[in-house]
Every structure is written in C-alpha cells, then in structure tokens.
XYZ file of C-alpha atoms in Angstrom:
224
model
C 0.818 -45.025 -32.296
C -0.851 -46.532 -35.432
C -4.373 -45.299 -36.146
C -6.043 -48.687 -35.590
C -4.232 -49.273 -32.313
C -4.997 -45.736 -31.161
C -8.706 -46.193 -31.905
C -8.740 -49.508 -30.059
C -6.996 -47.977 -27.035
C -9.432 -45.064 -27.067
C -12.425 -47.383 -27.185
C -11.165 -49.644 -24.392
C -10.400 -46.728 -22.085
C -13.777 -45.187 -22.754
C -15.544 -48.487 -22.163
C -13.664 -48.926 -18.899
C -14.516 -45.442 -17.695
C -18.180 -45.553 -18.660
C -19.259 -49.144 -18.228
C -17.310 -50.501 -15.250
C -19.205 -48.537 -12.610
C -22.501 -48.664 -14.489
C -22.700 -52.428 -14.236
C -22.135 -52.199 -10.489
C -25.007 -49.797 -9.927
C -28.491 -50.978 -8.926
C -30.633 -51.867 -11.922
C -34.354 -52.216 -11.314
C -37.316 -52.680 -13.600
C -39.747 -49.860 -14.225
C -42.574 -51.990 -15.539
C -41.441 -51.919 -19.148
C -41.571 -48.141 -19.398
C -39.438 -46.767 -22.240
C -37.827 -43.360 -22.355
C -37.526 -41.918 -25.845
C -34.466 -39.711 -26.254
C -34.070 -39.650 -30.016
C -34.608 -36.541 -32.098
C -32.762 -33.721 -33.800
C -33.945 -30.834 -31.653
C -33.766 -30.152 -27.964
C -37.158 -30.758 -26.317
C -39.332 -27.807 -25.379
C -39.387 -26.778 -21.718
C -42.240 -28.438 -19.792
C -45.387 -26.387 -19.245
C -46.750 -28.330 -16.271
C -43.920 -27.959 -13.762
C -41.479 -25.101 -13.071
C -37.857 -25.570 -14.106
C -35.483 -27.045 -11.546
C -31.789 -26.285 -11.147
C -30.546 -28.751 -13.762
C -32.889 -27.604 -16.517
C -31.801 -23.994 -17.138
C -28.188 -25.097 -16.742
C -28.551 -27.840 -19.354
C -30.375 -25.558 -21.794
C -27.688 -22.911 -21.333
C -24.978 -25.471 -22.056
C -26.853 -26.733 -25.109
C -27.086 -23.185 -26.465
C -23.407 -22.394 -25.849
C -22.160 -25.678 -27.318
C -24.394 -25.231 -30.378
C -23.097 -21.709 -30.989
C -19.485 -22.829 -30.590
C -20.070 -25.803 -32.885
C -21.598 -23.611 -35.588
C -18.784 -21.082 -35.294
C -16.048 -23.714 -35.389
C -17.545 -25.423 -38.428
C -17.978 -22.240 -40.457
C -14.521 -20.891 -39.629
C -12.500 -24.093 -39.817
C -14.236 -25.809 -42.740
C -15.116 -22.631 -44.638
C -18.609 -23.972 -45.255
C -22.084 -22.928 -44.082
C -23.375 -24.770 -41.033
C -26.101 -26.324 -43.187
C -23.369 -28.537 -44.679
C -22.645 -30.297 -41.391
C -24.599 -33.324 -42.562
C -21.822 -33.952 -45.091
C -19.632 -34.991 -42.164
C -22.127 -37.174 -40.309
C -20.102 -40.325 -41.037
C -17.166 -38.997 -39.011
C -17.557 -40.568 -35.578
C -15.728 -41.270 -32.325
C -16.520 -43.654 -29.469
C -18.053 -41.097 -27.098
C -20.291 -41.382 -24.007
C -24.061 -41.578 -24.398
C -27.089 -42.158 -22.201
C -28.337 -45.370 -23.794
C -29.249 -46.836 -20.391
C -31.763 -44.021 -19.935
C -33.824 -45.325 -22.872
C -33.838 -48.950 -21.752
C -37.111 -50.720 -21.031
C -35.500 -51.759 -17.732
C -35.073 -48.134 -16.695
C -33.052 -47.429 -13.544
C -32.745 -43.932 -12.101
C -29.392 -44.697 -10.473
C -27.924 -46.220 -13.630
C -29.156 -43.335 -15.762
C -27.795 -40.668 -13.411
C -24.467 -42.472 -13.217
C -24.257 -42.595 -16.999
C -25.008 -38.862 -17.224
C -22.482 -38.026 -14.491
C -19.752 -40.115 -16.128
C -20.550 -38.746 -19.583
C -20.349 -35.145 -18.398
C -16.977 -35.831 -16.817
C -15.666 -37.302 -20.069
C -17.069 -34.515 -22.217
C -15.470 -31.997 -19.844
C -12.167 -33.777 -20.403
C -12.533 -33.616 -24.184
C -13.230 -29.893 -23.938
C -9.545 -29.572 -23.044
C -8.760 -30.784 -26.564
C -11.279 -28.329 -28.013
C -9.715 -25.486 -26.038
C -6.245 -26.446 -27.212
C -7.324 -26.399 -30.863
C -9.640 -23.410 -30.562
C -7.748 -21.342 -28.008
C -9.107 -17.951 -29.115
C -12.681 -18.852 -28.251
C -14.034 -17.235 -25.087
C -16.863 -19.760 -25.024
C -14.796 -22.860 -24.295
C -13.684 -21.919 -20.745
C -17.252 -20.932 -19.915
C -18.645 -24.188 -21.311
C -16.082 -26.126 -19.273
C -17.122 -24.413 -16.036
C -20.836 -24.911 -16.695
C -20.271 -28.560 -17.612
C -18.595 -29.102 -14.247
C -21.475 -27.328 -12.508
C -24.013 -29.610 -14.197
C -21.959 -32.712 -13.395
C -21.757 -31.662 -9.738
C -25.516 -31.143 -9.619
C -26.228 -34.541 -11.161
C -23.948 -36.099 -8.553
C -25.945 -34.326 -5.839
C -29.221 -35.866 -6.964
C -27.784 -39.380 -7.209
C -28.808 -41.670 -4.364
C -25.177 -42.409 -3.556
C -22.272 -40.338 -4.842
C -19.924 -43.252 -4.135
C -20.944 -44.682 -7.515
C -19.629 -41.610 -9.361
C -16.591 -42.395 -11.499
C -13.479 -40.278 -10.958
C -10.928 -40.726 -13.724
C -7.294 -40.942 -12.690
C -4.746 -38.511 -14.096
C -3.159 -41.268 -16.178
C -6.550 -42.310 -17.615
C -7.312 -38.699 -18.543
C -3.980 -38.313 -20.278
C -4.415 -41.574 -22.182
C -7.924 -40.670 -23.342
C -6.707 -37.327 -24.659
C -3.743 -38.951 -26.406
C -6.091 -41.432 -28.077
C -8.049 -38.693 -29.860
C -7.266 -38.491 -33.605
C -4.883 -35.526 -33.920
C -2.176 -36.578 -36.359
C -2.877 -33.864 -38.915
C -4.564 -30.480 -39.033
C -7.533 -32.049 -40.829
C -7.876 -34.770 -38.192
C -7.839 -32.164 -35.433
C -10.563 -30.124 -37.152
C -12.728 -33.208 -37.583
C -12.128 -34.280 -33.982
C -13.235 -30.899 -32.610
C -16.277 -30.966 -34.884
C -17.305 -34.454 -33.741
C -16.665 -33.717 -30.052
C -18.903 -30.640 -30.136
C -21.565 -32.348 -32.231
C -21.759 -35.333 -29.891
C -21.710 -33.187 -26.756
C -24.684 -31.302 -28.164
C -26.522 -34.590 -28.743
C -25.549 -35.787 -25.267
C -27.076 -32.648 -23.733
C -30.320 -33.154 -25.671
C -30.562 -36.694 -24.345
C -29.697 -35.479 -20.840
C -32.597 -33.013 -20.866
C -35.021 -35.787 -21.769
C -33.532 -38.221 -19.266
C -33.514 -35.825 -16.300
C -37.017 -34.632 -17.115
C -38.170 -38.240 -17.245
C -36.607 -38.927 -13.842
C -38.189 -35.804 -12.369
C -41.654 -36.586 -13.696
C -41.454 -40.182 -12.463
C -40.545 -38.900 -9.013
C -43.461 -36.486 -8.945
C -45.925 -39.148 -10.073
C -44.590 -41.481 -7.400
C -45.240 -38.955 -4.629
C -48.587 -37.681 -5.937
C -51.489 -39.107 -3.862
C -53.950 -41.160 -5.875
C -57.449 -39.744 -6.186
C -60.024 -41.494 -4.040
C -62.930 -43.222 -5.785
C-alpha cells in the first residue's frame, strides 16, 4: 500500500474508532470551566485527597512507559535520551483526550475518550512488542493498560458507550502503521511510546479533574 494511502487509511480508521462513539455520548456544559492538560511533566500527586485506584495505576504505567521509551531510544537510535527532541516532528495520528480540555467539559465524553484511547494504545503495544520482543516491560505494560482501561470503564456512567474494536479493525489499524523499513519501524515504536506517555499525563490530569469536580459537587455548602 502506498505511503499516502496507508496514512489516509490509518487516519480514517482511527477517526472512526475514536470519534464515532464520542459524538453519541452526552455532552453537557460545565459553566465554561476549562481543564488544562498541557505540560511536559506528569503532575504531582494531590496533597488534599488520598489516591484512588486509578491514580497509582496511571503513575505506574507512566513510569514503565517512560523507562521503556528511554531504553528503546538509546538502544535503537544509539543516542542519549536528551536527543529525543530531534525527532519531535515525527508524528502519527494517535488518540488524545482533547475533549477533556474543552470549555464545554463533559465527564462522560472525557471518560469515553480515555477508555477508547487506552484500548487503541493497548493495540499499538502489540506492534511495540513485535519490534522489541526482548523487553520484559512490554507485556507488563500491556496488562496494566488493560487494567486501567477496565477501571475507567467501571467509573463511566454507562459502559454501553465503550468502544470495542472488531478484529478486522484491529488488524487494519496495525497494518496501517508505518513499517516498510527498519528505520520506519524504529521511528514508529519511538512515536507510539512517546505519545502513550503524553496520553497518560493528560489522563492523570483529566481523571483528577473529574474526581475533584465530583467531590466539590457532593460537599455541603457552609451555612452563612
């Protein structure tokens, strides 16, 4: 398949998997409140409230993915990890949590986006495992990613909105990844791990935002 056609197929499949169910989910206004999820570092754990189930799991995943990413880059590119910025222009159409930073914030839409994104990143970890088969981290990351996705599904108001990719869609998404040469495969693994790391950072902020909103909602107002 030509590179341009492959990229177009990849984008369309990803858009179908991520956006089709998102647009069907409830979308309510939160009074113009904006969730900021940008930044280069994972946010510090909150000091006000104890960690819930999703938080240590997400931090653990972030740590493991970061270590694997660093290791893969140093070994495969023969460069120090500080040189990763030299490859920042290499990109793929991968899932994100943009809806979680919208001024029209919706808990259901955000959770659906996270759930769908985790499922897709788990799928792409199959490609990483194929190209980096000697790593003991990849199988562990895959299992923890599934655990986090299952937990996010549990806290969604209705699990019927969760997207389940068909076998044929999974196969087509994997085939659409750039893998024509050894260099392309190295770059693809690098970008997949880099973007999964960023996705986990955004997920921490998004889930914390949802949790704090829920606590504020159920906290009795002080009497005058």
